[in-house]
Amino acid sequence: MKGFSSVPASFFCRDTAEVARDLLGMWLVNFSVEGCAGGIIVETEAYRGAEDPASHAYRGETRRNRAMFGEPGKAYVYFIYGNHFCLNVVAHPPGKAGAVLLRALEPRIGVELMENRRGGKSGKELCNGPGKLCCALGVDRSYYGMPFRPLCERKGLGLGKSGHKYEYEIECGPRIGIKLAREARLRFWIKGNPYVSKLGRAFR
DNA sequence: TGCCTGATTGCCT
DNA sequence: GGCAATCAGGCAA
């Protein structure tokens, strides 16, 4: 992929909230055997470790959340509500734990493939929610621990910045569905972007 | 071992 | 706006 710059490993070795904010506007593409599908990240949430009671990592390391304690820049995928997967990017300073939940994407590549995976849904309904995003991209448990690679490798999960100028404003607010630590404004989204999840826009 | 809850979605009214 | 689907993790017994 021309015109895209890769992300250095150090990008993910910072405070989780900073990474969550900086991931907005970046491209996420899944290069699978079915084809490539992806778009621009428009909504994220940050989850820290021992200091964040809303985080999976709060109670210490388990088999499920092991990735959150591991090497930054890899995928943390979990299954929830019996039907859905959520895709996270592991990101935290050295010696800590944390991950950024990818909540919504503006579809740009492989739209037809994503529509098929989403059972005929299209447009905003494709990726405006963490479960929908995983479904559209074809991400499941087998992606657990997979590294995010430069887009130019065209393999697995690709992440990078577009050289194309993309103007946007960032807004933040409390995380969705979280009762604990609501005062922490750890959800970030691109202001006015129609692909942000509905719940996302409801709060301010 | 069993019960309860949840970082969700989609269908039904 | 309400609620069922459906299962892994956490916690009590």
Tab-separated table of C-alpha atoms (C1' of nucleotides) in Angstrom:
chain	number	residue	atom	x	y	z
A	1	MET	CA	0.000	0.000	0.000
A	2	LYS	CA	1.600	3.227	-1.143
A	3	GLY	CA	1.322	6.502	0.706
A	4	PHE	CA	1.057	4.877	4.111
A	5	SER	CA	3.570	5.111	6.933
A	6	SER	CA	4.052	2.344	9.468
A	7	VAL	CA	3.806	2.730	13.221
A	8	PRO	CA	6.958	2.288	15.330
A	9	ALA	CA	6.841	-0.210	18.221
A	10	SER	CA	7.326	2.709	20.617
A	11	PHE	CA	3.908	4.057	19.586
A	12	PHE	CA	2.230	1.351	21.690
A	13	CYS	CA	4.567	1.664	24.687
A	14	ARG	CA	2.878	4.796	26.051
A	15	ASP	CA	-0.073	5.633	28.270
A	16	THR	CA	-3.077	3.702	26.996
A	17	ALA	CA	-5.278	6.799	26.730
A	18	GLU	CA	-2.699	8.585	24.559
A	19	VAL	CA	-2.532	5.612	22.236
A	20	ALA	CA	-6.339	5.426	22.066
A	21	ARG	CA	-6.492	9.066	21.026
A	22	ASP	CA	-3.695	8.749	18.480
A	23	LEU	CA	-5.229	5.678	16.854
A	24	LEU	CA	-8.139	7.834	15.642
A	25	GLY	CA	-7.795	8.609	11.959
A	26	MET	CA	-5.438	5.680	11.345
A	27	TRP	CA	-6.150	2.845	8.941
A	28	LEU	CA	-6.984	-0.669	10.068
A	29	VAL	CA	-7.127	-3.401	7.436
A	30	ASN	CA	-7.469	-7.148	7.781
A	31	PHE	CA	-5.756	-9.043	4.959
A	32	SER	CA	-7.457	-12.456	5.088
A	33	VAL	CA	-7.740	-15.326	2.625
A	34	GLU	CA	-11.186	-13.969	1.694
A	35	GLY	CA	-9.692	-10.617	0.730
A	36	CYS	CA	-8.818	-7.364	2.442
A	37	ALA	CA	-11.294	-5.278	4.396
A	38	GLY	CA	-10.916	-2.241	6.597
A	39	GLY	CA	-11.103	1.502	6.976
A	40	ILE	CA	-10.366	4.456	9.213
A	41	ILE	CA	-10.572	4.160	12.999
A	42	VAL	CA	-13.164	6.657	14.291
A	43	GLU	CA	-13.892	5.500	17.866
A	44	THR	CA	-11.746	3.919	20.609
A	45	GLU	CA	-11.736	3.280	24.350
A	46	ALA	CA	-8.738	2.970	26.669
A	47	TYR	CA	-8.524	0.300	29.365
A	48	ARG	CA	-5.606	0.355	31.760
A	49	GLY	CA	-4.414	-2.277	34.234
A	50	ALA	CA	-4.352	-2.515	38.023
A	51	GLU	CA	-5.382	1.155	38.430
A	52	ASP	CA	-8.521	0.802	36.266
A	53	PRO	CA	-11.413	-1.067	37.963
A	54	ALA	CA	-13.307	-1.226	34.656
A	55	SER	CA	-10.488	-3.089	32.920
A	56	HIS	CA	-10.284	-6.820	32.329
A	57	ALA	CA	-6.728	-6.555	33.646
A	58	TYR	CA	-7.795	-5.009	36.972
A	59	ARG	CA	-7.876	-8.289	38.885
A	60	GLY	CA	-4.502	-9.431	37.644
A	61	GLU	CA	-3.377	-11.689	34.882
A	62	THR	CA	-5.539	-14.638	33.797
A	63	ARG	CA	-5.515	-16.899	30.772
A	64	ARG	CA	-8.145	-14.706	29.116
A	65	ASN	CA	-6.476	-11.304	29.583
A	66	ARG	CA	-2.883	-12.509	29.274
A	67	ALA	CA	-2.383	-10.445	26.098
A	68	MET	CA	-3.062	-7.190	27.970
A	69	PHE	CA	0.034	-7.811	30.068
A	70	GLY	CA	2.123	-8.852	27.087
A	71	GLU	CA	3.943	-7.138	24.281
A	72	PRO	CA	2.332	-3.877	23.099
A	73	GLY	CA	1.223	-3.695	19.471
A	74	LYS	CA	-0.532	-7.043	19.450
A	75	ALA	CA	-4.217	-7.935	19.283
A	76	TYR	CA	-6.317	-8.735	22.342
A	77	VAL	CA	-9.537	-10.405	21.219
A	78	TYR	CA	-12.269	-11.486	23.613
A	79	PHE	CA	-15.699	-13.041	23.361
A	80	ILE	CA	-18.617	-11.326	25.075
A	81	TYR	CA	-22.381	-11.701	25.626
A	82	GLY	CA	-22.248	-15.136	24.121
A	83	ASN	CA	-22.327	-13.817	20.541
A	84	HIS	CA	-19.727	-11.162	19.932
A	85	PHE	CA	-16.011	-10.543	19.641
A	86	CYS	CA	-14.185	-7.338	20.517
A	87	LEU	CA	-10.843	-6.310	19.030
A	88	ASN	CA	-8.280	-4.448	21.140
A	89	VAL	CA	-4.759	-3.163	20.540
A	90	VAL	CA	-2.425	-3.945	23.425
A	91	ALA	CA	-0.863	-0.647	24.549
A	92	HIS	CA	0.788	0.328	27.833
A	93	PRO	CA	4.008	1.748	29.270
A	94	PRO	CA	6.712	-0.791	30.233
A	95	GLY	CA	5.755	-2.886	33.256
A	96	LYS	CA	2.050	-2.022	33.039
A	97	ALA	CA	-1.019	-3.560	31.402
A	98	GLY	CA	-3.640	-2.132	29.100
A	99	ALA	CA	-5.384	-2.191	25.758
A	100	VAL	CA	-7.364	0.028	23.422
A	101	LEU	CA	-10.790	-1.232	22.365
A	102	LEU	CA	-11.533	-0.471	18.716
A	103	ARG	CA	-15.217	0.491	18.678
A	104	ALA	CA	-15.945	1.851	15.220
A	105	LEU	CA	-14.488	2.095	11.736
A	106	GLU	CA	-15.291	4.170	8.658
A	107	PRO	CA	-15.366	1.482	5.930
A	108	ARG	CA	-13.006	2.226	3.022
A	109	ILE	CA	-11.627	-1.067	1.650
A	110	GLY	CA	-13.413	-4.329	0.836
A	111	VAL	CA	-16.859	-2.913	1.487
A	112	GLU	CA	-18.551	-5.705	-0.463
A	113	LEU	CA	-16.752	-8.360	1.580
A	114	MET	CA	-17.770	-6.626	4.809
A	115	GLU	CA	-21.387	-6.425	3.643
A	116	ASN	CA	-21.389	-10.160	3.011
A	117	ARG	CA	-19.912	-10.883	6.428
A	118	ARG	CA	-22.488	-8.598	8.035
A	119	GLY	CA	-25.377	-10.391	6.394
A	120	GLY	CA	-26.300	-7.706	3.881
A	121	LYS	CA	-25.928	-4.722	6.218
A	122	SER	CA	-24.251	-1.704	4.642
A	123	GLY	CA	-23.050	1.826	5.205
A	124	LYS	CA	-22.986	2.964	8.798
A	125	GLU	CA	-24.284	-0.403	10.018
A	126	LEU	CA	-21.093	-2.142	8.886
A	127	CYS	CA	-18.634	-1.214	11.639
A	128	ASN	CA	-20.285	1.176	14.124
A	129	GLY	CA	-19.766	-1.010	17.196
A	130	PRO	CA	-17.059	-3.335	18.508
A	131	GLY	CA	-18.968	-6.537	17.745
A	132	LYS	CA	-19.952	-5.332	14.294
A	133	LEU	CA	-16.384	-4.270	13.541
A	134	CYS	CA	-15.043	-7.743	14.322
A	135	CYS	CA	-17.767	-9.369	12.260
A	136	ALA	CA	-17.138	-7.123	9.235
A	137	LEU	CA	-13.375	-7.675	9.377
A	138	GLY	CA	-13.665	-11.392	10.035
A	139	VAL	CA	-11.818	-11.157	13.362
A	140	ASP	CA	-12.344	-14.025	15.810
A	141	ARG	CA	-10.554	-15.847	18.615
A	142	SER	CA	-7.823	-17.051	16.235
A	143	TYR	CA	-6.533	-13.451	16.034
A	144	TYR	CA	-5.661	-13.435	19.752
A	145	GLY	CA	-2.076	-12.258	20.196
A	146	MET	CA	-1.568	-11.531	16.509
A	147	PRO	CA	0.736	-8.542	15.860
A	148	PHE	CA	-0.477	-5.443	14.034
A	149	ARG	CA	1.798	-5.115	10.976
A	150	PRO	CA	2.639	-2.262	8.621
A	151	LEU	CA	0.029	-1.998	5.855
A	152	CYS	CA	2.710	-2.507	3.202
A	153	GLU	CA	3.137	-6.131	4.292
A	154	ARG	CA	-0.422	-6.854	3.205
A	155	LYS	CA	-0.675	-9.667	5.703
A	156	GLY	CA	-2.892	-10.274	8.719
A	157	LEU	CA	-3.924	-7.199	10.678
A	158	GLY	CA	-2.482	-4.047	9.132
A	159	LEU	CA	-2.268	-0.682	10.871
A	160	GLY	CA	-0.825	2.588	9.612
A	161	LYS	CA	-1.157	6.282	8.936
A	162	SER	CA	-2.309	7.624	5.616
A	163	GLY	CA	-0.174	10.304	4.020
A	164	HIS	CA	-3.417	11.781	2.777
A	165	LYS	CA	-4.422	14.780	4.816
A	166	TYR	CA	-7.422	14.014	7.000
A	167	GLU	CA	-8.809	16.821	9.129
A	168	TYR	CA	-10.808	16.024	12.229
A	169	GLU	CA	-11.509	17.061	15.785
A	170	ILE	CA	-11.352	14.630	18.696
A	171	GLU	CA	-14.006	14.435	21.399
A	172	CYS	CA	-13.890	12.343	24.564
A	173	GLY	CA	-16.356	11.061	27.136
A	174	PRO	CA	-17.100	8.233	29.566
A	175	ARG	CA	-16.764	4.657	28.348
A	176	ILE	CA	-19.822	2.793	27.135
A	177	GLY	CA	-21.509	0.238	29.352
A	178	ILE	CA	-19.098	0.926	32.218
A	179	LYS	CA	-20.428	1.730	35.650
A	180	LEU	CA	-17.065	1.982	37.371
A	181	ALA	CA	-14.768	4.922	36.798
A	182	ARG	CA	-17.284	6.841	34.717
A	183	GLU	CA	-15.467	10.020	35.619
A	184	ALA	CA	-12.550	8.867	33.520
A	185	ARG	CA	-13.076	10.191	30.023
A	186	LEU	CA	-11.359	7.346	28.257
A	187	ARG	CA	-13.552	7.018	25.168
A	188	PHE	CA	-12.381	8.966	22.141
A	189	TRP	CA	-14.090	9.572	18.820
A	190	ILE	CA	-13.865	11.766	15.744
A	191	LYS	CA	-16.295	14.637	16.130
A	192	GLY	CA	-19.237	14.506	13.784
A	193	ASN	CA	-18.151	11.342	12.000
A	194	PRO	CA	-21.304	9.446	10.978
A	195	TYR	CA	-19.627	6.060	11.472
A	196	VAL	CA	-19.204	6.503	15.249
A	197	SER	CA	-21.523	4.130	17.125
A	198	LYS	CA	-24.973	5.486	17.991
A	199	LEU	CA	-24.436	5.087	21.706
A	200	GLY	CA	-21.186	6.876	21.195
A	201	ARG	CA	-22.859	9.996	19.909
A	202	ALA	CA	-25.648	9.914	22.473
A	203	PHE	CA	-23.355	10.786	25.375
A	204	ARG	CA	-21.430	13.979	25.740
B	1	DT	C1'	-20.454	-26.998	40.678
B	2	DG	C1'	-23.697	-23.467	39.942
B	3	DC	C1'	-25.328	-18.853	39.631
B	4	DC	C1'	-24.760	-14.125	38.058
B	5	DT	C1'	-23.025	-10.531	35.191
B	6	DG	C1'	-21.506	-8.280	31.205
B	7	DA	C1'	-16.464	-3.378	27.282
B	8	DT	C1'	-23.315	-6.151	22.483
B	9	DT	C1'	-26.384	-6.697	18.851
B	10	DG	C1'	-30.611	-7.309	16.419
B	11	DC	C1'	-35.267	-8.386	16.322
B	12	DC	C1'	-39.798	-7.388	18.056
B	13	DT	C1'	-43.488	-4.321	19.424
C	1	DG	C1'	-37.869	1.166	24.005
C	2	DG	C1'	-37.728	-3.717	25.510
C	3	DC	C1'	-35.665	-7.980	25.589
C	4	DA	C1'	-33.714	-12.473	24.088
C	5	DA	C1'	-29.578	-14.842	22.485
C	6	DT	C1'	-25.712	-17.169	24.504
C	7	DC	C1'	-21.079	-18.092	27.020
C	8	DA	C1'	-16.706	-17.120	29.607
C	9	DG	C1'	-15.016	-15.344	33.850
C	10	DG	C1'	-15.606	-14.356	38.718
C	11	DC	C1'	-17.213	-15.577	42.946
C	12	DA	C1'	-19.816	-18.084	46.520
C	13	DA	C1'	-20.863	-22.496	48.394
